[in-house]
Short mmCIF file of C-alpha atoms in Angstrom, two decimals:
data_model
loop_
_atom_site.label_atom_id
_atom_site.label_comp_id
_atom_site.label_asym_id
_atom_site.label_seq_id
_atom_site.Cartn_x
_atom_site.Cartn_y
_atom_site.Cartn_z
CA MET A 1 0.00 0.00 0.00
CA SER A 2 1.18 3.51 -0.78
CA TYR A 3 2.26 4.63 2.66
CA GLN A 4 3.48 8.04 1.55
CA GLU A 5 0.06 8.98 0.12
CA GLU A 6 -2.13 7.77 2.88
CA VAL A 7 -4.65 10.21 4.32
CA MET A 8 -7.46 11.48 2.13
CA ASP A 9 -7.70 15.12 3.05
CA ASP A 10 -10.96 17.06 2.85
CA ALA A 11 -10.44 17.37 -0.88
CA ALA A 12 -10.10 14.08 -2.66
CA GLY A 13 -7.63 15.44 -5.22
CA ASP A 14 -7.65 13.25 -8.28
CA TYR A 15 -10.36 11.14 -6.69
CA GLU A 16 -12.76 14.07 -6.27
CA MET A 17 -16.20 13.87 -7.82
CA ALA A 18 -15.90 17.36 -9.25
CA GLU A 19 -13.16 16.45 -11.74
CA VAL A 20 -14.84 18.13 -14.70
CA ASP A 21 -13.84 21.11 -16.81
CA ASP A 22 -14.83 24.45 -15.31
CA ASP A 23 -16.50 25.67 -18.49
CA MET A 24 -18.98 22.80 -18.38
CA TYR A 25 -19.50 22.88 -14.65
CA PHE A 26 -22.83 23.17 -12.93
CA ALA A 27 -24.51 26.30 -11.72
CA GLY A 28 -25.34 24.71 -8.37
CA ARG A 29 -23.11 23.18 -5.72
CA MET A 30 -22.60 19.52 -6.45
CA MET A 31 -20.37 16.63 -5.60
CA GLY A 32 -17.71 18.30 -3.55
CA ASP A 33 -17.03 21.33 -5.68
CA SER A 34 -16.11 23.61 -2.77
CA GLU A 35 -13.60 23.31 0.04
CA SER A 36 -16.29 22.77 2.64
CA ASP A 37 -15.64 22.36 6.30
CA GLU A 38 -17.43 19.90 8.56
CA GLU A 39 -20.25 22.32 9.35
CA GLU A 40 -20.96 22.63 5.65
CA GLU A 41 -20.53 18.92 5.21
CA ASP A 42 -23.30 18.24 7.68
CA GLU A 43 -25.67 20.71 6.05
CA TYR A 44 -28.37 18.07 5.68
CA ASP A 45 -28.19 16.70 9.20
CA HIS A 46 -30.76 19.12 10.61
CA LEU A 47 -33.27 18.30 7.87
CA ASP A 48 -35.87 15.58 8.22
CA ASN A 49 -34.77 12.26 6.72
CA LYS A 50 -37.90 12.12 4.57
CA ILE A 51 -36.76 15.27 2.74
CA THR A 52 -33.15 14.31 2.14
CA ASP A 53 -33.57 10.58 1.55
CA THR A 54 -34.78 8.83 -1.58
CA HIS A 55 -37.01 5.75 -1.43
CA ALA A 56 -37.89 3.08 -3.98
CA ALA A 57 -41.33 4.51 -4.77
CA GLU A 58 -39.81 7.92 -5.59
CA ALA A 59 -37.10 6.36 -7.74
CA ARG A 60 -39.75 4.45 -9.69
CA LYS A 61 -41.39 7.79 -10.44
CA GLY A 62 -38.15 9.14 -11.87
CA LYS A 63 -36.40 10.78 -8.90
CA ASP A 64 -32.62 10.44 -8.95
CA ILE A 65 -31.61 7.82 -6.36
CA GLN A 66 -29.09 10.23 -4.82
CA GLY A 67 -31.46 13.19 -4.91
CA ILE A 68 -29.29 15.04 -7.45
CA PRO A 69 -31.50 17.70 -9.13
CA TRP A 70 -30.29 17.15 -12.70
CA GLU A 71 -33.16 19.24 -14.10
CA ARG A 72 -31.70 22.30 -12.31
CA LEU A 73 -28.10 21.70 -13.40
CA SER A 74 -26.37 22.80 -16.56
CA ILE A 75 -25.25 19.26 -17.38
CA SER A 76 -27.27 16.10 -17.87
CA ARG A 77 -26.65 12.90 -15.94
CA GLU A 78 -25.60 11.15 -19.14
CA ARG A 79 -23.06 13.83 -20.02
CA TYR A 80 -21.64 13.94 -16.50
CA ARG A 81 -21.32 10.14 -16.54
CA GLN A 82 -19.38 10.34 -19.79
CA THR A 83 -17.15 13.04 -18.34
CA ARG A 84 -16.43 10.91 -15.28
CA LEU A 85 -15.53 7.90 -17.42
CA GLU A 86 -13.16 10.03 -19.47
CA GLN A 87 -11.54 12.01 -16.66
CA TYR A 88 -11.43 9.79 -13.56
CA LYS A 89 -7.81 8.95 -12.80
CA ASN A 90 -7.21 5.38 -11.67
CA TYR A 91 -4.35 5.10 -9.19
CA GLU A 92 -1.66 2.68 -10.34
CA ASN A 93 1.54 1.58 -8.64
CA ILE A 94 2.64 -0.10 -11.88
CA PRO A 95 2.10 2.21 -14.91
CA GLN A 96 -0.35 1.13 -17.63
CA SER A 97 -1.52 -1.90 -15.62
CA GLY A 98 -5.16 -1.06 -16.44
CA GLU A 99 -4.55 -1.05 -20.19
CA GLY A 100 -2.41 -4.19 -20.02
CA SER A 101 -5.13 -6.23 -18.34
CA GLU A 102 -7.85 -5.53 -20.93
CA LYS A 103 -7.06 -8.29 -23.43
CA GLU A 104 -7.91 -11.08 -20.97
CA CYS A 105 -11.20 -9.63 -19.72
CA LYS A 106 -14.40 -11.57 -20.04
CA LEU A 107 -17.26 -9.93 -21.92
CA THR A 108 -20.25 -9.99 -19.62
CA ARG A 109 -23.85 -9.21 -20.44
CA LYS A 110 -25.32 -6.25 -18.58
CA GLY A 111 -28.92 -6.00 -17.49
CA GLY A 112 -29.01 -8.45 -14.59
CA GLN A 113 -31.64 -7.55 -11.97
CA TYR A 114 -30.56 -9.23 -8.75
CA TYR A 115 -30.88 -6.39 -6.23
CA GLU A 116 -33.33 -3.50 -6.52
CA PHE A 117 -32.92 0.00 -5.14
CA TRP A 118 -34.63 0.41 -1.77
CA GLN A 119 -33.39 3.66 -0.26
CA ASN A 120 -30.61 6.22 -0.13
CA THR A 121 -29.93 7.75 3.28
CA ARG A 122 -28.14 11.09 3.14
CA SER A 123 -28.39 11.66 6.89
CA VAL A 124 -25.72 8.94 7.24
CA LYS A 125 -22.38 10.33 6.06
CA SER A 126 -20.01 7.56 5.06
CA THR A 127 -16.33 8.62 5.00
CA ILE A 128 -12.93 7.27 3.92
CA LEU A 129 -9.50 7.93 5.40
CA HIS A 130 -7.17 6.15 2.97
CA PHE A 131 -7.98 6.13 -0.74
CA GLN A 132 -6.86 2.50 -1.19
CA LEU A 133 -8.71 1.02 1.81
CA ARG A 134 -12.45 0.60 1.27
CA ASN A 135 -13.73 -1.90 3.84
CA LEU A 136 -15.62 0.53 6.07
CA VAL A 137 -19.23 -0.74 5.70
CA TRP A 138 -20.49 -3.91 7.41
CA SER A 139 -24.00 -5.33 7.63
CA THR A 140 -25.01 -7.66 10.48
CA THR A 141 -28.69 -8.12 9.48
CA LYS A 142 -30.80 -6.99 6.54
CA HIS A 143 -31.73 -3.89 8.58
CA ASP A 144 -28.50 -3.18 10.48
CA VAL A 145 -25.29 -1.71 9.14
CA TYR A 146 -22.12 -0.22 10.68
CA LEU A 147 -19.87 2.34 9.00
CA MET A 148 -17.28 5.05 9.57
CA SER A 149 -18.37 8.67 9.63
CA HIS A 150 -15.36 10.90 10.38
CA TYR A 151 -14.16 9.84 13.88
CA SER A 152 -17.39 7.96 14.67
CA ILE A 153 -18.42 4.39 14.07
CA ILE A 154 -22.14 4.64 13.35
CA HIS A 155 -24.93 2.07 13.51
CA TRP A 156 -27.80 2.64 11.08
CA SER A 157 -31.12 0.82 11.34
CA SER A 158 -33.11 0.92 8.11
CA LEU A 159 -36.07 -0.44 10.08
CA SER A 160 -36.31 2.49 12.49
CA SER A 161 -34.42 5.01 10.27
CA LYS A 162 -32.22 5.84 13.26
CA LYS A 163 -28.48 6.32 13.45
CA THR A 164 -26.55 5.75 16.67
CA GLU A 165 -22.93 6.45 17.51
CA VAL A 166 -21.35 3.17 18.61
CA LEU A 167 -17.81 4.40 19.21
CA ASN A 168 -16.11 7.78 18.94
CA VAL A 169 -12.34 7.60 18.49
CA SER A 170 -11.65 11.36 18.26
CA GLY A 171 -10.72 11.54 21.94
CA HIS A 172 -9.34 8.97 24.34
CA VAL A 173 -10.38 5.30 24.00
CA ALA A 174 -9.23 2.77 26.63
CA PRO A 175 -10.27 -0.79 27.49
CA ARG A 176 -12.61 -1.38 30.44
CA GLU A 177 -11.27 -4.90 31.01
CA LYS A 178 -7.77 -6.07 31.87
CA HIS A 179 -6.25 -8.71 29.62
CA PRO A 180 -2.60 -9.67 29.12
CA GLY A 181 -1.27 -7.76 26.13
CA SER A 182 -4.00 -5.14 26.26
CA LEU A 183 -2.83 -1.53 26.21
CA LEU A 184 -4.63 -0.22 29.28
CA GLU A 185 -3.67 3.38 28.47
CA GLY A 186 -5.59 3.03 25.19
CA PHE A 187 -5.35 5.43 22.26
CA THR A 188 -6.08 9.06 21.46
CA GLN A 189 -7.42 10.34 18.13
CA THR A 190 -7.28 7.01 16.33
CA GLN A 191 -7.40 7.29 12.56
CA VAL A 192 -9.48 4.26 11.58
CA SER A 193 -8.20 2.75 8.34
CA THR A 194 -10.28 -0.43 8.33
CA LEU A 195 -13.19 -2.04 10.10
CA ALA A 196 -14.84 -5.43 10.58
CA VAL A 197 -18.16 -6.22 12.27
CA ARG A 198 -19.72 -9.62 12.74
CA ASP A 199 -22.57 -10.56 15.07
CA ASN A 200 -21.82 -8.60 18.26
CA LEU A 201 -18.10 -8.05 17.68
CA LEU A 202 -16.65 -4.87 16.19
CA ILE A 203 -12.94 -4.43 15.48
CA ALA A 204 -11.41 -1.18 14.21
CA GLY A 205 -7.88 -0.98 12.85
CA GLY A 206 -5.81 2.20 12.79
CA PHE A 207 -3.01 3.97 10.94
CA GLN A 208 -0.49 3.32 13.73
CA GLY A 209 -1.21 -0.39 14.05
CA GLU A 210 -4.02 0.15 16.58
CA LEU A 211 -6.65 -2.54 17.11
CA ILE A 212 -9.77 -1.67 19.11
CA CYS A 213 -12.19 -4.47 19.99
CA LYS A 214 -15.73 -3.80 21.19
CA ASP A 215 -18.74 -5.97 22.00
CA LEU A 216 -21.79 -4.25 20.58
CA ASP A 217 -24.01 -5.43 23.42
CA ARG A 218 -21.73 -4.03 26.16
CA PRO A 219 -20.68 -0.47 26.96
CA GLY A 220 -17.10 0.62 26.40
CA VAL A 221 -14.18 -1.15 24.73
CA ARG A 222 -12.96 -4.61 25.76
CA PHE A 223 -9.46 -4.75 24.32
CA CYS A 224 -6.86 -2.43 22.76
CA THR A 225 -3.53 -3.43 21.30
CA ARG A 226 -0.94 -2.11 18.88
CA THR A 227 0.23 -4.71 16.40
CA THR A 228 3.52 -2.99 15.68
CA TYR A 229 5.53 0.14 16.45
CA ASP A 230 6.99 0.03 12.96
CA ASP A 231 6.83 3.35 11.06
CA ASN A 232 4.90 1.56 8.34
CA ALA A 233 2.14 0.29 10.61
CA ILE A 234 -1.20 0.84 8.85
CA THR A 235 -3.82 -1.82 9.55
CA ASN A 236 -5.02 -2.62 6.03
CA ALA A 237 -7.72 -5.22 6.66
CA ILE A 238 -9.42 -7.25 9.40
CA GLU A 239 -11.35 -10.50 9.11
CA ILE A 240 -13.40 -12.04 11.94
CA TYR A 241 -13.97 -15.79 11.74
CA ASP A 242 -14.90 -18.90 13.74
CA ASN A 243 -11.91 -21.05 14.55
CA PRO A 244 -12.56 -24.80 14.07
CA SER A 245 -12.02 -25.16 17.85
CA GLY A 246 -15.13 -23.04 18.39
CA SER A 247 -13.53 -19.79 19.53
CA ILE A 248 -13.81 -16.49 17.66
CA HIS A 249 -10.62 -15.25 16.03
CA PHE A 250 -9.66 -12.35 13.81
CA THR A 251 -6.85 -11.79 11.34
CA ALA A 252 -5.19 -8.39 10.89
CA SER A 253 -3.28 -7.56 7.69
CA ASN A 254 -0.66 -4.89 8.09
CA ASN A 255 1.60 -2.66 6.00
CA ASP A 256 4.60 -3.95 7.99
CA CYS A 257 4.31 -7.18 5.89
CA GLY A 258 2.70 -9.05 8.77
CA VAL A 259 -0.45 -11.15 9.15
CA ARG A 260 -1.50 -11.64 12.78
CA ASP A 261 -4.13 -13.96 14.20
CA PHE A 262 -5.84 -13.13 17.51
CA ASP A 263 -7.90 -15.41 19.75
CA MET A 264 -10.82 -13.36 21.08
CA GLU A 265 -11.61 -15.80 23.90
CA ARG A 266 -8.25 -15.09 25.51
CA PHE A 267 -7.51 -11.75 23.80
CA GLN A 268 -4.14 -13.05 22.71
CA LEU A 269 -1.99 -12.97 19.61
CA VAL A 270 -1.62 -16.62 18.62
CA LYS A 271 0.08 -16.45 15.21
CA HIS A 272 2.25 -13.92 13.40
CA PHE A 273 3.36 -14.57 9.81
CA SER A 274 5.65 -12.28 7.81
CA TYR A 275 5.87 -11.90 4.04
CA PRO A 276 8.18 -10.10 1.58
CA TRP A 277 5.73 -7.25 0.89
CA PRO A 278 3.02 -5.20 2.66
CA VAL A 279 -0.16 -7.27 3.06
CA ASN A 280 -3.23 -5.34 1.94
CA HIS A 281 -5.93 -7.97 2.44
CA THR A 282 -6.41 -11.56 3.56
CA SER A 283 -9.37 -13.92 3.54
CA LEU A 284 -9.84 -17.36 5.03
CA SER A 285 -11.39 -20.33 3.24
CA SER A 286 -14.64 -21.72 4.66
CA ASP A 287 -12.84 -24.72 6.22
CA ALA A 288 -10.31 -22.30 7.82
CA LYS A 289 -7.37 -24.21 6.32
CA VAL A 290 -6.15 -21.78 3.66
CA ILE A 291 -5.56 -18.01 3.72
CA ALA A 292 -5.56 -15.97 0.53
CA ILE A 293 -3.00 -13.15 0.83
CA VAL A 294 -2.71 -10.15 -1.48
CA GLY A 295 -0.65 -6.99 -1.21
CA ASP A 296 2.03 -4.83 -2.77
CA ASN A 297 2.95 -7.42 -5.37
CA PRO A 298 1.12 -8.42 -8.57
CA ASP A 299 1.14 -12.06 -7.43
CA GLY A 300 -1.04 -13.19 -4.57
CA MET A 301 -0.58 -16.39 -2.62
CA LEU A 302 -2.44 -19.12 -0.79
CA VAL A 303 -0.86 -20.11 2.52
CA ASP A 304 -1.47 -22.75 5.16
CA SER A 305 -3.44 -21.09 7.97
CA GLN A 306 -1.56 -23.02 10.67
CA THR A 307 2.01 -22.45 9.48
CA GLY A 308 1.74 -19.44 7.17
CA LYS A 309 3.76 -21.32 4.56
CA SER A 310 2.98 -20.78 0.90
CA ILE A 311 0.90 -23.47 -0.84
CA ALA A 312 0.41 -21.81 -4.22
CA HIS A 313 0.73 -18.52 -6.09
CA LEU A 314 -2.00 -16.51 -7.81
CA ARG A 315 -0.42 -15.19 -11.01
CA GLY A 316 -2.09 -12.95 -13.55
CA HIS A 317 -2.70 -9.50 -12.06
CA LEU A 318 -0.49 -6.63 -13.24
CA ASP A 319 -0.55 -4.30 -10.21
CA TYR A 320 -1.06 -4.39 -6.44
CA SER A 321 -4.16 -6.05 -4.98
CA PHE A 322 -6.41 -4.73 -2.20
CA ALA A 323 -9.31 -7.18 -2.12
CA SER A 324 -9.92 -10.90 -1.76
CA ALA A 325 -12.86 -13.15 -0.91
CA TRP A 326 -13.62 -16.87 -0.78
CA HIS A 327 -16.80 -18.33 -2.17
CA PRO A 328 -18.71 -20.41 0.44
CA ASN A 329 -17.96 -23.60 -1.55
CA GLY A 330 -14.39 -23.44 -0.22
CA TYR A 331 -12.50 -23.71 -3.50
CA MET A 332 -13.50 -20.64 -5.52
CA LEU A 333 -11.96 -17.28 -4.61
CA ALA A 334 -11.67 -13.81 -6.09
CA THR A 335 -9.00 -11.09 -5.95
CA GLY A 336 -9.33 -7.38 -6.78
CA ASN A 337 -6.49 -5.33 -8.22
CA GLN A 338 -5.44 -1.83 -9.29
CA ASP A 339 -5.20 -3.16 -12.87
CA LYS A 340 -9.01 -2.60 -12.85
CA THR A 341 -9.80 -6.31 -12.73
CA CYS A 342 -11.21 -8.93 -10.43
CA ARG A 343 -9.83 -12.39 -11.08
CA VAL A 344 -11.81 -15.45 -10.07
CA TRP A 345 -9.80 -18.57 -9.25
CA ASP A 346 -10.40 -22.27 -8.61
CA ALA A 347 -7.99 -23.30 -5.84
CA ARG A 348 -7.91 -26.85 -7.26
CA ASN A 349 -6.35 -25.59 -10.51
CA LEU A 350 -4.59 -22.23 -10.32
CA SER A 351 -2.86 -22.43 -13.73
CA LYS A 352 -5.27 -19.74 -14.98
CA SER A 353 -8.19 -17.67 -13.73
CA ILE A 354 -11.77 -18.90 -14.21
CA ALA A 355 -12.78 -15.35 -15.15
CA VAL A 356 -11.22 -11.89 -15.44
CA LEU A 357 -13.85 -9.22 -14.75
CA LYS A 358 -13.26 -5.58 -15.71
CA GLY A 359 -14.19 -2.37 -13.94
CA ASN A 360 -15.18 0.84 -15.71
CA LEU A 361 -13.22 3.52 -13.84
CA GLY A 362 -10.56 2.01 -11.67
CA ALA A 363 -9.20 -0.54 -9.22
CA ILE A 364 -11.36 -3.25 -7.69
CA ARG A 365 -11.09 -2.27 -4.04
CA SER A 366 -13.54 -4.63 -2.35
CA ILE A 367 -15.23 -7.95 -3.13
CA ARG A 368 -18.06 -9.80 -1.37
CA PHE A 369 -19.88 -13.09 -2.01
CA THR A 370 -23.40 -13.70 -0.73
CA SER A 371 -23.55 -16.37 1.97
CA ASP A 372 -25.53 -18.66 -0.36
CA GLY A 373 -22.87 -18.30 -3.08
CA GLN A 374 -25.34 -17.04 -5.70
CA PHE A 375 -23.87 -13.56 -6.22
CA MET A 376 -20.58 -11.69 -6.03
CA ALA A 377 -20.26 -7.91 -5.69
CA MET A 378 -17.12 -6.06 -6.71
CA ALA A 379 -16.68 -2.36 -5.98
CA GLU A 380 -14.59 0.13 -7.91
CA PRO A 381 -13.10 3.17 -6.11
CA ALA A 382 -16.10 5.24 -7.22
CA ASP A 383 -19.43 5.22 -9.07
CA PHE A 384 -19.84 1.50 -9.85
CA VAL A 385 -20.64 -1.68 -7.97
CA HIS A 386 -20.97 -4.79 -10.14
CA VAL A 387 -23.10 -7.74 -9.00
CA TYR A 388 -22.44 -11.01 -10.85
CA ASP A 389 -24.51 -14.16 -11.13
CA VAL A 390 -21.90 -16.64 -9.85
CA LYS A 391 -23.94 -19.80 -10.44
CA ASN A 392 -24.24 -18.96 -14.15
CA GLY A 393 -20.51 -18.52 -14.64
CA TYR A 394 -20.23 -14.72 -14.25
CA ASP A 395 -21.79 -14.33 -17.73
CA LYS A 396 -24.27 -11.69 -16.62
CA GLU A 397 -24.00 -8.73 -14.27
CA GLN A 398 -26.04 -5.99 -12.68
CA GLU A 399 -24.22 -2.68 -12.84
CA ILE A 400 -25.18 -0.33 -9.99
CA ASP A 401 -24.39 3.19 -11.17
CA PHE A 402 -24.19 6.35 -8.99
CA PHE A 403 -21.71 9.17 -8.28
CA GLY A 404 -19.21 9.21 -5.41
CA GLU A 405 -16.27 7.42 -3.84
CA ILE A 406 -17.16 4.02 -2.37
CA SER A 407 -16.28 3.49 1.29
CA GLY A 408 -17.39 -0.14 1.36
CA VAL A 409 -19.97 -2.71 0.26
CA SER A 410 -21.67 -5.37 2.35
CA PHE A 411 -24.28 -8.05 1.79
CA SER A 412 -26.39 -8.86 4.84
CA PRO A 413 -25.70 -12.37 6.21
CA ASP A 414 -29.12 -13.57 4.96
CA THR A 415 -28.32 -12.12 1.46
CA GLU A 416 -31.48 -9.97 1.48
CA SER A 417 -29.76 -6.56 1.53
CA LEU A 418 -26.78 -4.94 -0.15
CA PHE A 419 -25.39 -1.76 1.44
CA ILE A 420 -23.04 0.67 -0.33
CA GLY A 421 -21.27 3.55 1.43
CA VAL A 422 -20.87 6.68 -0.72
CA TRP A 423 -18.34 9.35 0.26
CA ASP A 424 -18.92 12.84 -1.12
CA ARG A 425 -19.08 16.26 0.51
CA THR A 426 -22.57 17.03 -0.70
CA TYR A 427 -24.10 13.68 -1.64
CA GLY A 428 -22.36 11.36 0.83
CA SER A 429 -24.82 8.67 1.90
CA LEU A 430 -25.68 5.03 2.45
CA LEU A 431 -27.36 3.16 -0.41
CA GLN A 432 -29.51 0.10 0.30
CA TYR A 433 -30.57 -2.44 -2.32
CA ASN A 434 -32.84 -5.40 -1.55
CA ARG A 435 -32.69 -8.79 -3.21
CA CYS A 436 -35.19 -9.30 -6.01
CA ARG A 437 -37.58 -12.18 -5.42
CA ASN A 438 -39.84 -13.69 -8.04
CA TYR A 439 -43.14 -13.93 -6.25
CA LEU A 440 -45.02 -15.50 -9.15
CA TYR A 441 -48.19 -15.98 -7.14
CA LEU A 442 -48.53 -12.18 -6.91
CA ASP A 443 -48.40 -11.85 -10.69
CA SER A 444 -51.42 -14.14 -10.97
CA LEU A 445 -53.43 -11.69 -8.85
CA MET A 446 -52.62 -8.66 -11.00
#
């Protein structure tokens, strides 16, 4: 990961939504076109949700899902989309990796309808701290989602339309319990680079190697530790999983080239593996035997989860990777790269990828499979989330199209909801899509 370019400041620079020529720019304020401060950024917070949010019924009548008033702007949605496609700058560590990957890409049919728009919530401001790390949205049920909003970890309930602050890391955070290895003095002003939430457990990772563990059903924080005091200490990814022994564990991937495994029953570091390059993301196979590891190297690897030793290499990407995910079947996995592709692999035969799937604008920064294995979502840095029909060989996709940087994507555990965090000064929000169901018996009543 690019350590020297880490914090996204208030302006997103090359990753800003307002990257269009001044002479064709809009009359109204839109998509981060002014250097707004936080007061300006929260301009919608005092308004009623019903005014600022967009719901499915309104979208069906033609309202823009993000509430963008195109009819009042001097540019059409179609023209602005074209401008974005032409002008968005994909970040590459290896020059021309995006162009080099095109020849292998699978042609997929668009027009899939797997998830339908349900609502866009602008009262929930999703934010990003590092432009390469986009795992800041996590759903625990079809109604409940957790995300970063500045220094706050927020819970949003789509059932009650209420947001609640779960943890604020702007001040001092310290553990309420004493465990060996826990930093009882805690942390101050933690910059959260990555997040993971599962069931009642929330773990936040920070820029200085901080790990903060919280039970959602208890007040305060249970455990704080710093993985490393290395200068290059960013926590790039966290994965929570059930150890075969029955205890809950989590894996932390770090820019210091380390992968660390923690036992949450004892709050102890139990394994620490080191690799030749910074590790940007890891994911564990469903049988917990194999870890997929990707990072600052075009090649990924599969390693033994007990020893950390390499089993196989994943060769084909042309740049650094920041995303990985295992299919529930235990042998299919996917990796996302700055060469603008997601590669799908069969761990039983890694000589070539099953599919190479192409983004429109930039790197594939996060990947999720549904728990039933039917669908896979891959998120670009901005504007596009692609949902593929896995069971039909990735031949068809649903392209979800909006405007804004993507802070994270998450399917609910029951597969019914898909949440997308959108980071933008004016139109920052949380998008919710619900799984389409073919209720044929209803059609017969129409």
